[in-house]
Structures are given as C-alpha cells and as structure tokens.
mmCIF file of C-alpha atoms and ligand atoms in Angstrom:
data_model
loop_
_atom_site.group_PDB
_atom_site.id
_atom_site.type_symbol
_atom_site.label_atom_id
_atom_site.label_comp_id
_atom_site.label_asym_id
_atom_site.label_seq_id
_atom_site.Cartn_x
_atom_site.Cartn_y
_atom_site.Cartn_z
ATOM 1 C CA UNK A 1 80.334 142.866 92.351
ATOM 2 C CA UNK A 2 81.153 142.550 95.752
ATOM 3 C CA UNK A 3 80.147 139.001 96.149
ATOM 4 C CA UNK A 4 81.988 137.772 92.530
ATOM 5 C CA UNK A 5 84.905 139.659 94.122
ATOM 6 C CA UNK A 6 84.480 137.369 97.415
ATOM 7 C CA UNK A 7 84.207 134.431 95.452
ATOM 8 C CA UNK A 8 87.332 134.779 93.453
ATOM 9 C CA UNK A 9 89.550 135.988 96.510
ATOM 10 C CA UNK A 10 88.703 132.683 98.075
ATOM 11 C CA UNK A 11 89.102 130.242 94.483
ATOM 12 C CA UNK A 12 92.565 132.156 94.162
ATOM 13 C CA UNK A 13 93.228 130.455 97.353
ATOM 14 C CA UNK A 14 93.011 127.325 96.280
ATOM 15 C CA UNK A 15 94.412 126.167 93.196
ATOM 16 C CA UNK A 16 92.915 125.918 89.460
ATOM 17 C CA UNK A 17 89.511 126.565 89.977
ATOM 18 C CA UNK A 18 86.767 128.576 90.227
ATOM 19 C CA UNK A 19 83.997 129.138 93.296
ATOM 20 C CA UNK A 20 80.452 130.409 92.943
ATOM 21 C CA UNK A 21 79.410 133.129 95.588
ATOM 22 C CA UNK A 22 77.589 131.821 98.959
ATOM 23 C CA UNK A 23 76.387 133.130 102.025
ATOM 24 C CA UNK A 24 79.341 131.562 103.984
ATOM 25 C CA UNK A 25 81.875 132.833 101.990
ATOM 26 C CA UNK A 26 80.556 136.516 102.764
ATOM 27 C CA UNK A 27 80.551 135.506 106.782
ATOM 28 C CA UNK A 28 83.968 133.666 106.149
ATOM 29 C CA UNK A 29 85.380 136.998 104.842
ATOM 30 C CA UNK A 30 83.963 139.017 107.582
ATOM 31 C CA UNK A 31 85.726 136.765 110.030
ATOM 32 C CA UNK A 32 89.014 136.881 108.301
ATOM 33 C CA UNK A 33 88.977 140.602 107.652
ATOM 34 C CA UNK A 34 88.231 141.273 111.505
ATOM 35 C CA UNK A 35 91.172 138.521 112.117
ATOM 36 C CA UNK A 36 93.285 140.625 109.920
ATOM 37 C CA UNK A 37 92.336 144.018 111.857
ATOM 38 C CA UNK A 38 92.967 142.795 115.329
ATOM 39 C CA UNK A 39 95.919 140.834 114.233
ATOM 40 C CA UNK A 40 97.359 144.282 113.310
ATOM 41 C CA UNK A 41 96.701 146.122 116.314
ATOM 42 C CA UNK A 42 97.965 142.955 118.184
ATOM 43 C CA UNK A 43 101.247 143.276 116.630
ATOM 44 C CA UNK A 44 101.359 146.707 117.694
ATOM 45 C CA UNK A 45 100.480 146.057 121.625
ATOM 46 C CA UNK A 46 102.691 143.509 122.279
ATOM 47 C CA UNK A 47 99.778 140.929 122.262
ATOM 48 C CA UNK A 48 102.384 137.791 121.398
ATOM 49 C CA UNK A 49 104.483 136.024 123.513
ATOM 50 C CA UNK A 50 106.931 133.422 123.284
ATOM 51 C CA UNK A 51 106.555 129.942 125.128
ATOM 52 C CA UNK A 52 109.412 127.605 124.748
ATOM 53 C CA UNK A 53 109.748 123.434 124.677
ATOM 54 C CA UNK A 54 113.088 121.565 125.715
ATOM 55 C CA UNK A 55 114.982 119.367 123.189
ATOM 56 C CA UNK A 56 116.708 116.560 125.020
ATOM 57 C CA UNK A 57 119.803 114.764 124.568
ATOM 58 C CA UNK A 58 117.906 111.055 125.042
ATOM 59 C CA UNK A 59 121.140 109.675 126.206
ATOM 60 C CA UNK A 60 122.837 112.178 128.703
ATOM 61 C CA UNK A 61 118.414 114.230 129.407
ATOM 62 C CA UNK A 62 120.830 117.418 129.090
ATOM 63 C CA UNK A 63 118.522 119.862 127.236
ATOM 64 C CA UNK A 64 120.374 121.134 124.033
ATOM 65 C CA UNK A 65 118.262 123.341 122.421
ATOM 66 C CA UNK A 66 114.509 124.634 123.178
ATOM 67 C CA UNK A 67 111.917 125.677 120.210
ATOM 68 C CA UNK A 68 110.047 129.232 120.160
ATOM 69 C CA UNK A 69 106.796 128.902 119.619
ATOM 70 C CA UNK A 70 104.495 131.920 119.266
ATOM 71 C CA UNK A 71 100.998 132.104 121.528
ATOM 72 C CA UNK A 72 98.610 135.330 120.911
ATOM 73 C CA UNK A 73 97.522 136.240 124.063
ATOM 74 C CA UNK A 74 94.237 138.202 122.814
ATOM 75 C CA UNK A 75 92.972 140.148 125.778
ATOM 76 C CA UNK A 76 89.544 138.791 125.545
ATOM 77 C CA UNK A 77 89.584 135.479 123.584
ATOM 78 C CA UNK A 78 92.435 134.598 125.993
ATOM 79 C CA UNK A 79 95.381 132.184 124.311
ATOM 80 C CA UNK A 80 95.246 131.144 120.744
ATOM 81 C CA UNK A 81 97.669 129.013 119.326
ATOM 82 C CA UNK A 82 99.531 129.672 115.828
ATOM 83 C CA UNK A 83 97.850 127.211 113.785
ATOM 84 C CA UNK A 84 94.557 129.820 113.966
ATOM 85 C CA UNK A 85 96.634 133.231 112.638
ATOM 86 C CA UNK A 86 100.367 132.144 111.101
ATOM 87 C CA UNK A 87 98.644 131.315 107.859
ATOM 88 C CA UNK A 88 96.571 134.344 108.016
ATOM 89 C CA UNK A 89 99.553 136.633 108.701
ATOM 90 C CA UNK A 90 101.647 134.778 105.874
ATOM 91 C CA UNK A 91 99.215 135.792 103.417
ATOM 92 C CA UNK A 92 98.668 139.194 104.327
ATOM 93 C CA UNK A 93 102.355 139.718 104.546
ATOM 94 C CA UNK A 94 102.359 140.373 108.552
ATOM 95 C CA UNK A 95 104.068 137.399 109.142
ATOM 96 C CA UNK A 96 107.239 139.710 108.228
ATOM 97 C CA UNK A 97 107.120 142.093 111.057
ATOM 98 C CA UNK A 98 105.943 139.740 113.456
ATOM 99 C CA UNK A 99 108.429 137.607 112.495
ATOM 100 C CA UNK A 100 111.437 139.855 113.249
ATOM 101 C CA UNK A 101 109.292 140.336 116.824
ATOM 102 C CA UNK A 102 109.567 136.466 117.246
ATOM 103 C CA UNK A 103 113.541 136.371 116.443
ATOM 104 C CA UNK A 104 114.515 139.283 118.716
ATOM 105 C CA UNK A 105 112.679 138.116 121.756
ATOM 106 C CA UNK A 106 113.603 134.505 121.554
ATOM 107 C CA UNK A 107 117.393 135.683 120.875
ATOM 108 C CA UNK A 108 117.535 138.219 124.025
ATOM 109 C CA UNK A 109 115.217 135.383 125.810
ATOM 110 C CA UNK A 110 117.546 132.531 124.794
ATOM 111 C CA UNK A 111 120.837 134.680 125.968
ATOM 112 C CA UNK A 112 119.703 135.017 129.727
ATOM 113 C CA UNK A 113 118.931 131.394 129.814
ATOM 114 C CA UNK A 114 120.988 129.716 132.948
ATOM 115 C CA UNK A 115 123.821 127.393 132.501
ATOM 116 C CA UNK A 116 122.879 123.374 133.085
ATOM 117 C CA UNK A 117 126.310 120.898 133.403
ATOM 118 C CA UNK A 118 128.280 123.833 131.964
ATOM 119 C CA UNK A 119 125.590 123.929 128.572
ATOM 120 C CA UNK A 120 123.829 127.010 127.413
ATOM 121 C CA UNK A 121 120.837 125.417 124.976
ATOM 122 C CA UNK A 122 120.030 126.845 121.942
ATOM 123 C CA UNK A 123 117.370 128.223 120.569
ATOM 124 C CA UNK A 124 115.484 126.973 117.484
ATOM 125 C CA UNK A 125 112.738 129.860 115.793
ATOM 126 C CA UNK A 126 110.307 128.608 112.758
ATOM 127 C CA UNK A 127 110.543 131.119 109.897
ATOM 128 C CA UNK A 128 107.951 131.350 107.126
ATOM 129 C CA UNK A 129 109.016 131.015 103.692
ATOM 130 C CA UNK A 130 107.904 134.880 103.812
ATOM 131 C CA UNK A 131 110.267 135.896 105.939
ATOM 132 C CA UNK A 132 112.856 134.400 103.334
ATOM 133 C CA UNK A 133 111.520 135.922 99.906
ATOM 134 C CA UNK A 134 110.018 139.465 101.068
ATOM 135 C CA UNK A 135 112.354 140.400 103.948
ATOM 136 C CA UNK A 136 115.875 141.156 104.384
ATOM 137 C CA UNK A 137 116.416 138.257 107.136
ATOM 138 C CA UNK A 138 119.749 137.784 106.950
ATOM 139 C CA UNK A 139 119.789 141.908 108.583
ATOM 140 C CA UNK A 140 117.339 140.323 111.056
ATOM 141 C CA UNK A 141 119.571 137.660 111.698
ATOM 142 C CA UNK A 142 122.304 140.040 112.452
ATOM 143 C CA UNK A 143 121.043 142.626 114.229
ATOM 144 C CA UNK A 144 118.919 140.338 116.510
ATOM 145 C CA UNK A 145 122.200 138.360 117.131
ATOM 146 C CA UNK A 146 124.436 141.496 117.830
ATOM 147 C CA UNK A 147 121.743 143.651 120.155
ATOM 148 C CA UNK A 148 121.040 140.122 122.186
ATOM 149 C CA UNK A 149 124.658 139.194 122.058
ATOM 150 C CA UNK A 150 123.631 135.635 121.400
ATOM 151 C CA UNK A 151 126.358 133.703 119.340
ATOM 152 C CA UNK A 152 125.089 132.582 116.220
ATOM 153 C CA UNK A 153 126.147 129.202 117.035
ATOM 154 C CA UNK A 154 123.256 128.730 119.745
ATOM 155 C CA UNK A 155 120.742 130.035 117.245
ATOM 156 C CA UNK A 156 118.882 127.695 114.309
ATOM 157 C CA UNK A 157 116.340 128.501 112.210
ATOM 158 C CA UNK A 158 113.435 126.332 110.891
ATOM 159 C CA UNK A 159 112.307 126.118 107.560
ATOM 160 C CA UNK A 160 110.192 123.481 105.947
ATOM 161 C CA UNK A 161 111.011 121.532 102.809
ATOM 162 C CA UNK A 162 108.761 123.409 100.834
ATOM 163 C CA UNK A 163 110.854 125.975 100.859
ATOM 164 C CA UNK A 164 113.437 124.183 99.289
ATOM 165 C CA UNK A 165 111.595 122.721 96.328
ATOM 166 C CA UNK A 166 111.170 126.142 94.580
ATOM 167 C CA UNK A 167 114.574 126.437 92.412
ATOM 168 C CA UNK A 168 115.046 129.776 93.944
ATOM 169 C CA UNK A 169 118.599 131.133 93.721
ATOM 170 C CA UNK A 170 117.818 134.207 95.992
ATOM 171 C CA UNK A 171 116.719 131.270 98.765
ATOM 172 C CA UNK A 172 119.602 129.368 97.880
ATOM 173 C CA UNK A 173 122.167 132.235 98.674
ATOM 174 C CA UNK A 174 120.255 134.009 101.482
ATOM 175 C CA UNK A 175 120.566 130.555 103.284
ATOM 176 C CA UNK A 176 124.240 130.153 102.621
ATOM 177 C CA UNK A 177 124.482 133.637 104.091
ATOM 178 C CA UNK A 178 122.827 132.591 107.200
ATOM 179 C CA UNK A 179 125.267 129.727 107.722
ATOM 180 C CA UNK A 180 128.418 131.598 107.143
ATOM 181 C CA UNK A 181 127.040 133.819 110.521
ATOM 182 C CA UNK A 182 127.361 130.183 111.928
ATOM 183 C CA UNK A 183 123.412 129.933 112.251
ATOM 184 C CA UNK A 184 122.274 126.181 111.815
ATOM 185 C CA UNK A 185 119.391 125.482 109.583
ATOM 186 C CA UNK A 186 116.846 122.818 109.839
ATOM 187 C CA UNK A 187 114.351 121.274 108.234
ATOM 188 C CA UNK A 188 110.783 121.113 109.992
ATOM 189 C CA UNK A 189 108.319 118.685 109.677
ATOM 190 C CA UNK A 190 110.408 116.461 107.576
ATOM 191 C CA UNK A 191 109.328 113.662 105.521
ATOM 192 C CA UNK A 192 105.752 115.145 105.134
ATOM 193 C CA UNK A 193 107.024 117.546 102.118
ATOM 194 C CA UNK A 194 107.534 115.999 98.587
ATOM 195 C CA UNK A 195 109.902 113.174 98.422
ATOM 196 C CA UNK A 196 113.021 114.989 96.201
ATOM 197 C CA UNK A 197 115.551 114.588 98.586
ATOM 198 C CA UNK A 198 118.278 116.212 96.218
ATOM 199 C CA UNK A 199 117.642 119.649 97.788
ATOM 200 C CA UNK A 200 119.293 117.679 100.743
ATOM 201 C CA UNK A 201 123.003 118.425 98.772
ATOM 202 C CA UNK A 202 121.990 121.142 97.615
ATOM 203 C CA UNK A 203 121.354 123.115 100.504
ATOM 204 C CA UNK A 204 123.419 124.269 103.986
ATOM 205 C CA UNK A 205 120.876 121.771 106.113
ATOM 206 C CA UNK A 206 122.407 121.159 109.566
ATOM 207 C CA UNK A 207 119.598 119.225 111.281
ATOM 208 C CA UNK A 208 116.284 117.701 110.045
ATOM 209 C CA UNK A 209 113.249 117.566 112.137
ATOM 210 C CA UNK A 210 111.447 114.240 111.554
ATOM 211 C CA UNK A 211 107.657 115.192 111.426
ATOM 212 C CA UNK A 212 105.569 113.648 114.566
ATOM 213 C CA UNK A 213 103.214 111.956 112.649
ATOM 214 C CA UNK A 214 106.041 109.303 111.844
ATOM 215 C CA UNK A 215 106.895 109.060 116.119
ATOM 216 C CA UNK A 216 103.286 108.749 116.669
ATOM 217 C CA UNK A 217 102.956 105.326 115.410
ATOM 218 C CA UNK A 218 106.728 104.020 115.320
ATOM 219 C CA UNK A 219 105.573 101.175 118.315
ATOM 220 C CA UNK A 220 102.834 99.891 116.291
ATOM 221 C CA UNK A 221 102.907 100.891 112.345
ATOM 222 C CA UNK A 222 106.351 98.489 110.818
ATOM 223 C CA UNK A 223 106.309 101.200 108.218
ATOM 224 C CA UNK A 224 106.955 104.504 110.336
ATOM 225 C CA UNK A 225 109.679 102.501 111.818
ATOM 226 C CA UNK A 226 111.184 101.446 108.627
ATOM 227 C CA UNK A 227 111.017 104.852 107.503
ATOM 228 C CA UNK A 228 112.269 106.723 110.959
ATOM 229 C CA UNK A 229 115.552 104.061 110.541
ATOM 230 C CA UNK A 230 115.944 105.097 106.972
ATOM 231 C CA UNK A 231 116.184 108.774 108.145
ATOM 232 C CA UNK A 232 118.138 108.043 110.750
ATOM 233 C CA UNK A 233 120.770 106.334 108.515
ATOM 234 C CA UNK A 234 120.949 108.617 105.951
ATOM 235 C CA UNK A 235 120.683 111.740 107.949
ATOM 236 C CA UNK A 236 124.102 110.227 109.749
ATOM 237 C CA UNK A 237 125.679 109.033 106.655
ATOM 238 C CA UNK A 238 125.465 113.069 105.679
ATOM 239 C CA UNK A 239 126.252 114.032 108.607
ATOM 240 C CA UNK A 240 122.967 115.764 109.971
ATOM 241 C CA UNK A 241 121.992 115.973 113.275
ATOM 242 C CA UNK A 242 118.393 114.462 113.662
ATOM 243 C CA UNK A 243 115.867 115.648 116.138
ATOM 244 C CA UNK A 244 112.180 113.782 116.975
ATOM 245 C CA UNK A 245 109.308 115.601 117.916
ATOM 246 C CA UNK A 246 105.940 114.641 119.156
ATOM 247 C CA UNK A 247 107.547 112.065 121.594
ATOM 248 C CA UNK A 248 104.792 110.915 123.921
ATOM 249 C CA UNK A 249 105.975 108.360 125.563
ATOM 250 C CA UNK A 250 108.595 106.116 126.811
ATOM 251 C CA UNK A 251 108.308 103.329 124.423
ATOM 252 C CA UNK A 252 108.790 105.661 121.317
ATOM 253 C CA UNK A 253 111.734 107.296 123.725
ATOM 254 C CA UNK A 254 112.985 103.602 123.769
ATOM 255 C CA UNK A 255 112.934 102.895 120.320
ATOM 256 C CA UNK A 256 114.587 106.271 119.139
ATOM 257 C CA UNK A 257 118.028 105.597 121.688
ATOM 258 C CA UNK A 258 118.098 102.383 120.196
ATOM 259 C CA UNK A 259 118.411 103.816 116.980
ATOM 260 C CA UNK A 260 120.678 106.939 117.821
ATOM 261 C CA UNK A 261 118.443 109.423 117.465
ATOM 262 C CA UNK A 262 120.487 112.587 118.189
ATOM 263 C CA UNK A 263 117.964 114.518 119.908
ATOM 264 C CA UNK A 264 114.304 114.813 121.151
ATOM 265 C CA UNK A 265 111.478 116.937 121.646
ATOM 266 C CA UNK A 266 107.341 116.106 123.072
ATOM 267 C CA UNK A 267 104.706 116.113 125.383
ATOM 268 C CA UNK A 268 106.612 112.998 127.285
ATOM 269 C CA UNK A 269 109.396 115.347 128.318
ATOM 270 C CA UNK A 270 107.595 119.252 128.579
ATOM 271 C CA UNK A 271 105.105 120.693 126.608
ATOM 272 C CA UNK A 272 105.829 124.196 125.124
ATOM 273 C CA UNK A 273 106.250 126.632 128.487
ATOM 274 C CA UNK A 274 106.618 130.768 129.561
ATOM 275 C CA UNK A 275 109.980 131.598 129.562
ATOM 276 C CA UNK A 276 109.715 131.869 133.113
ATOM 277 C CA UNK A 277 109.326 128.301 133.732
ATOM 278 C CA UNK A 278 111.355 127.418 131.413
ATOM 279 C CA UNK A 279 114.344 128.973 134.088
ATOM 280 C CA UNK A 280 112.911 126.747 136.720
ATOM 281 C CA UNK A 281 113.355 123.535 134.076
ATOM 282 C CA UNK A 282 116.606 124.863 133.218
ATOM 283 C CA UNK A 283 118.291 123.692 136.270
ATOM 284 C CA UNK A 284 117.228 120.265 136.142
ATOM 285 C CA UNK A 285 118.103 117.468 133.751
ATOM 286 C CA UNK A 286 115.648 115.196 132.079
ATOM 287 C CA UNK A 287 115.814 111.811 134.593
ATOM 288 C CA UNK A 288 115.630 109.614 131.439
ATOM 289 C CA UNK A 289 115.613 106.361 133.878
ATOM 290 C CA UNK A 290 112.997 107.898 135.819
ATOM 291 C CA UNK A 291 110.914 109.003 133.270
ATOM 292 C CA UNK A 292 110.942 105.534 131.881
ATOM 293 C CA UNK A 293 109.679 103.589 134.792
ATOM 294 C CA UNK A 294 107.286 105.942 136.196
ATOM 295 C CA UNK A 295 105.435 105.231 132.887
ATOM 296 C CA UNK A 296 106.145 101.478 133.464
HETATM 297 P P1 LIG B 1 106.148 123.101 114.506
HETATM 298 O O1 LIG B 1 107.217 124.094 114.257
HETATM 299 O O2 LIG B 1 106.312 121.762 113.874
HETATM 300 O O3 LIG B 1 106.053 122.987 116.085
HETATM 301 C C1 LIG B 1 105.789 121.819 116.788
HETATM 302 C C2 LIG B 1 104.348 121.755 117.220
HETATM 303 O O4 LIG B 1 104.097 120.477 117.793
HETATM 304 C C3 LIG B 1 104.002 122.769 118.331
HETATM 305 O O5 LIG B 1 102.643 123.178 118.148
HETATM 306 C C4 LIG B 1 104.142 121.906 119.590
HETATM 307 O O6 LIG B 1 103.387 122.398 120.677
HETATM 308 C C5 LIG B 1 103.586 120.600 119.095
HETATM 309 N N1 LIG B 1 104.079 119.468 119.876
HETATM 310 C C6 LIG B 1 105.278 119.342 120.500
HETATM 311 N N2 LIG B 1 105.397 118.156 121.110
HETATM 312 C C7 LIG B 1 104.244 117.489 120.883
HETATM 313 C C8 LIG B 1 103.756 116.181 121.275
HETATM 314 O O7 LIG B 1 104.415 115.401 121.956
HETATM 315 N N3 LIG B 1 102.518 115.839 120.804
HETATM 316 C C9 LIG B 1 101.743 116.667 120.052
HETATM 317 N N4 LIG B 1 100.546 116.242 119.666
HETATM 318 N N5 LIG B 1 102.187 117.907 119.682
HETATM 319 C C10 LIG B 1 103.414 118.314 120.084
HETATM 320 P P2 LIG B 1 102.222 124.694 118.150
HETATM 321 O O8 LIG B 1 102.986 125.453 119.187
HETATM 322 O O9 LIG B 1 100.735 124.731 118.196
HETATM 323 O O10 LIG B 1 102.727 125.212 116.738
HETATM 324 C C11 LIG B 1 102.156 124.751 115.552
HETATM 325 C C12 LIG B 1 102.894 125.251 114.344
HETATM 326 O O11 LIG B 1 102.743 126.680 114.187
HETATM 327 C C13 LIG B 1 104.397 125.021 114.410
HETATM 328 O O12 LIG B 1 104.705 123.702 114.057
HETATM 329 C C14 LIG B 1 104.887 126.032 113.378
HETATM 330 O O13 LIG B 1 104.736 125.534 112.081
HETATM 331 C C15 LIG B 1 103.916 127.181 113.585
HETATM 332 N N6 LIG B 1 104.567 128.185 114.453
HETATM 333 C C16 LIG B 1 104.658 128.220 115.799
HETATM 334 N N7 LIG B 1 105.374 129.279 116.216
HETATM 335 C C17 LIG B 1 105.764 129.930 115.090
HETATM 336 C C18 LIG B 1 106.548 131.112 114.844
HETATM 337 O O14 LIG B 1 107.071 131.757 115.757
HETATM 338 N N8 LIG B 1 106.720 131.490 113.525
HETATM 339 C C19 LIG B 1 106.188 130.762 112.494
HETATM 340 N N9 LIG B 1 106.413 131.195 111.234
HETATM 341 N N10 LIG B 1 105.466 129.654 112.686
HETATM 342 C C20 LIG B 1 105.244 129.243 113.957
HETATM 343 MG MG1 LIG B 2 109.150 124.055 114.306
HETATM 344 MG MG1 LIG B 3 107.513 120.448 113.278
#
C-alpha cells in the first residue's frame, strides 16, 4: 500500500497519467521527505539569506533597482541555490512563510541601501503564485512596507505569466490592490509563458522581464532579435518599462542600447551578491564605456 501510495503521489505530479511503483521512486521520496524536514527547521533557524544583483540603467550605468534572490545556507551542505527547494516549498505550502521572510528582509535590507547620484534603487522580490492564492499578501505587502519604512514606490514584485493565464478574479483584484499601495508589478521570465498576450490589458503590469534565454543568443540567432525588438516596441507602445536579464556580455549590452532597452540585469555587470557587498557596489556606477572595451 505504501508503494501504490508512492506511485500515485508522484503521477499526481505530473499530469494525466498514471506511474507503476519502482525502487527509485521509494529513494526519490525519501530524499524529498528529508528535503521537506530540514527545509522546515531551516525556516525556523534563519538558514536563508538574501543575495542581491544590480539592474542598470545601460545608458546613464546608474543602478535602478537590484533583485532578491534567496540562497539556503545549509550548515553542512553549504550554499544551495533556489532552483533545488522553491519548487519543493511551493508544493508543500512553505513557500508562504518563507516568502513573507524573503519580503521583510529585502524591504528593511533595501531601505538602508546608500544613496548613488542622489538615487535610492529599488528592490525587485519574486513571489510564487502561492504566495498570491493561499496568503493574505497584500497584509505582507503592508506591513513589510510600514515596519521597514520603505516607500512602496521602490518596491516591485515578480510574478510570472503563468500566473496570469488562470482567469482568477481573486488574482486579478489582489494585484490591483498591490498597485494602488504604489507597488510595481512585473512580469518574470517573459516570453517563455504561453503566447496570450491579452492578460497584458488586463492586468496592472508595470515592467516585463524579457526571459534570458532570448539575450543569450540575440548576436547570433536573427530570430531572438526579431523577437527582443518586437517586445521592445510593444512593451513602449503600452507604456512598460522593459528590463533584460542574463546579459553576458558587451555585444548583447550593445545591441539592447541600440534598441532602448530601459534597463538591464547579468553576469556582464554583477552576479547576484551579500548585501554587504552590495553597499560597497552601491557607491560606484556601472563604467558602461569601460566595461565595453575591456571586453574588446
Ligand atoms: P529569476 O527570478 O528569473 O532570477 C534570475 C536568475 O538568473 C537568478 O538565478 C540569477 O542568478 C540568474 N542570472 C542573472 N544574471 C545571469 C546571467 O547573466 N547569466 C545566467 N546564466 N544567469 C543569470 P537564481 O538566483 O539561481 O534563481 C533562480 C530562480 O529561483 C529565480 O529566477 C526565481 O524564479 C527563483 N527564486 C529566486 N529567489 C526567489 C525568491 O526569493 N522567491 C521565489 N518565489 N523564487 C525565487
Ligand atoms: Mg526574478
Ligand atoms: Mg527571470
């Protein structure tokens, strides 16, 4: 019984179909169920941290805004990154409490940050589509903003398009919510999702993220290019602010001032860092130029 009840946990998470029992499913849900255990007690012992990566202006190297990005600092596997427990903790619902951990600390993080040319950047924090059907995030949103004292205008959130394709109402007004606090919203990952771009109208978007997979290629592959323009141009014709991640390198820096890409975000410029050296980066701009030729 144990083992059909194995199997079927692990069909149910995959879609429409059915999975007969083997001996690496029973190891596989050992592994997870020890995952899920210290993942608990991590969340309890202050086992996460937040590192931080600039988002440039490409035309002025001011940094704007910086994204949170969670590390588990496990005290004897050392750092793992999110990829290895965020879908883990979305499905057994810790993602919600951890969560709310993420958006206080980057919020009190994000309101000591120093002053560069007279700009405070923001701070952009990745919430799971959890966190936006079985919490109340819009208290989140308000208490981490008022016991930080960071103004709502330096904070976004970032959702993915999936998130958007499910005709939710409740979605649909707990994200209005969030923008009348003055909170921006944007769209991670973009262009990967389905291609319904109606949710587009539909919804208070302020920026969209355009996925790295497109940057990777857009000096070589005619199609990313095409695509990245397209983006570009309709994304300004709606009046969306546009940011690029995975930049790598100067080339793909090139091509995205050339095509008025509001903002950017890679390896090329910082990968993610501790919030203490993230102060240190704070009071320098990105030397655009410099950058530029010392790849040259
Ligand atoms: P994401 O939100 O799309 O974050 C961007 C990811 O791209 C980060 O990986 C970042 O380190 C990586 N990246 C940035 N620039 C470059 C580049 O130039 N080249 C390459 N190859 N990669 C680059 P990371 O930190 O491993 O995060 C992976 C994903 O885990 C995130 O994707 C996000 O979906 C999720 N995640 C991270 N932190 C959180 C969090 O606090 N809450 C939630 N719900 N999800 C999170
Ligand atoms: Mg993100
Ligand atoms: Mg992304």
């Amino acid at each position: 019984m144990k083992n059909a009840d194995t199997a079927m946990s692990i069909a149910k998470r995959q879609d429409n179909t059915y999975r007969f029992f083997t001996q690496d499913m029973d190891t596989e849900a050992r592994l997870r169920h020890d995952l899920e255990i210290e993942l608990r007690s991590a969340l309890n012992t202050q086992q996460f941290v937040l590192y931080y990566q600039p988002i440039y202006d490409p035309f002025s190297g001011i940094q704007l805004s910086t994204e949170a990005l969670v590390r588990w600092i496990h005290p004897e596997k050392g750092l793992i990154p999110p990829d290895h427990f965020i879908p883990l903790a979305e499905e057994t619902q810790l993602i919600v409490p951890l969560g709310s951990q993420i958006l206080f600390q980057a919020c009190k993080d994000a309101a000591n940050w120093p002053e560069n040319e007279g700009i405070q950047p923001s701070v952009a924090v990745n919430i799971s589509s959890q966190q936006l059907y079985r919490s109340d995030i819009i208290q989140t949103v308000k208490y981490a903003l008022e016991i930080s004292g960071l103004p709502p205008e330096r904070l976004d959130l970032e959702i993915t398009e999936s998130v958007l394709l499910s005709d939710d109402t409740a979605v649909m007004d707990t994200l209005q919510a969030i923008r009348k606090l003055g909170v921006g919203i944007s769209i991670d990952d973009f262009g990967t999702g389905y291609s319904s771009l109606s949710y587009l109208k539909k919804f208070p978007v302020t920026k969209l993220k355009i996925d790295r997979s497109f940057i990777a290629d857009i000096t070589e592959d005619t199609d990313d290019r095409t695509l990245v323009q397209a983006i570009l141009a309709m994304a300004k014709g709606m009046g969306l602010t546009v940011v690029a991640e995975g930049v790598e390198d100067a080339e793909q820096l090139e091509f995205l001032r050339e095509h008025r890409c509001d903002l950017v975000q890679g390896y090329f410029f910082s990968r993610p860092i501790p919030n203490e050296e993230l102060h240190e980066l704070l009071d320098l701009s990105f030397e655009i130029s410099e950058a530029e030729d010392s790849e040259k």
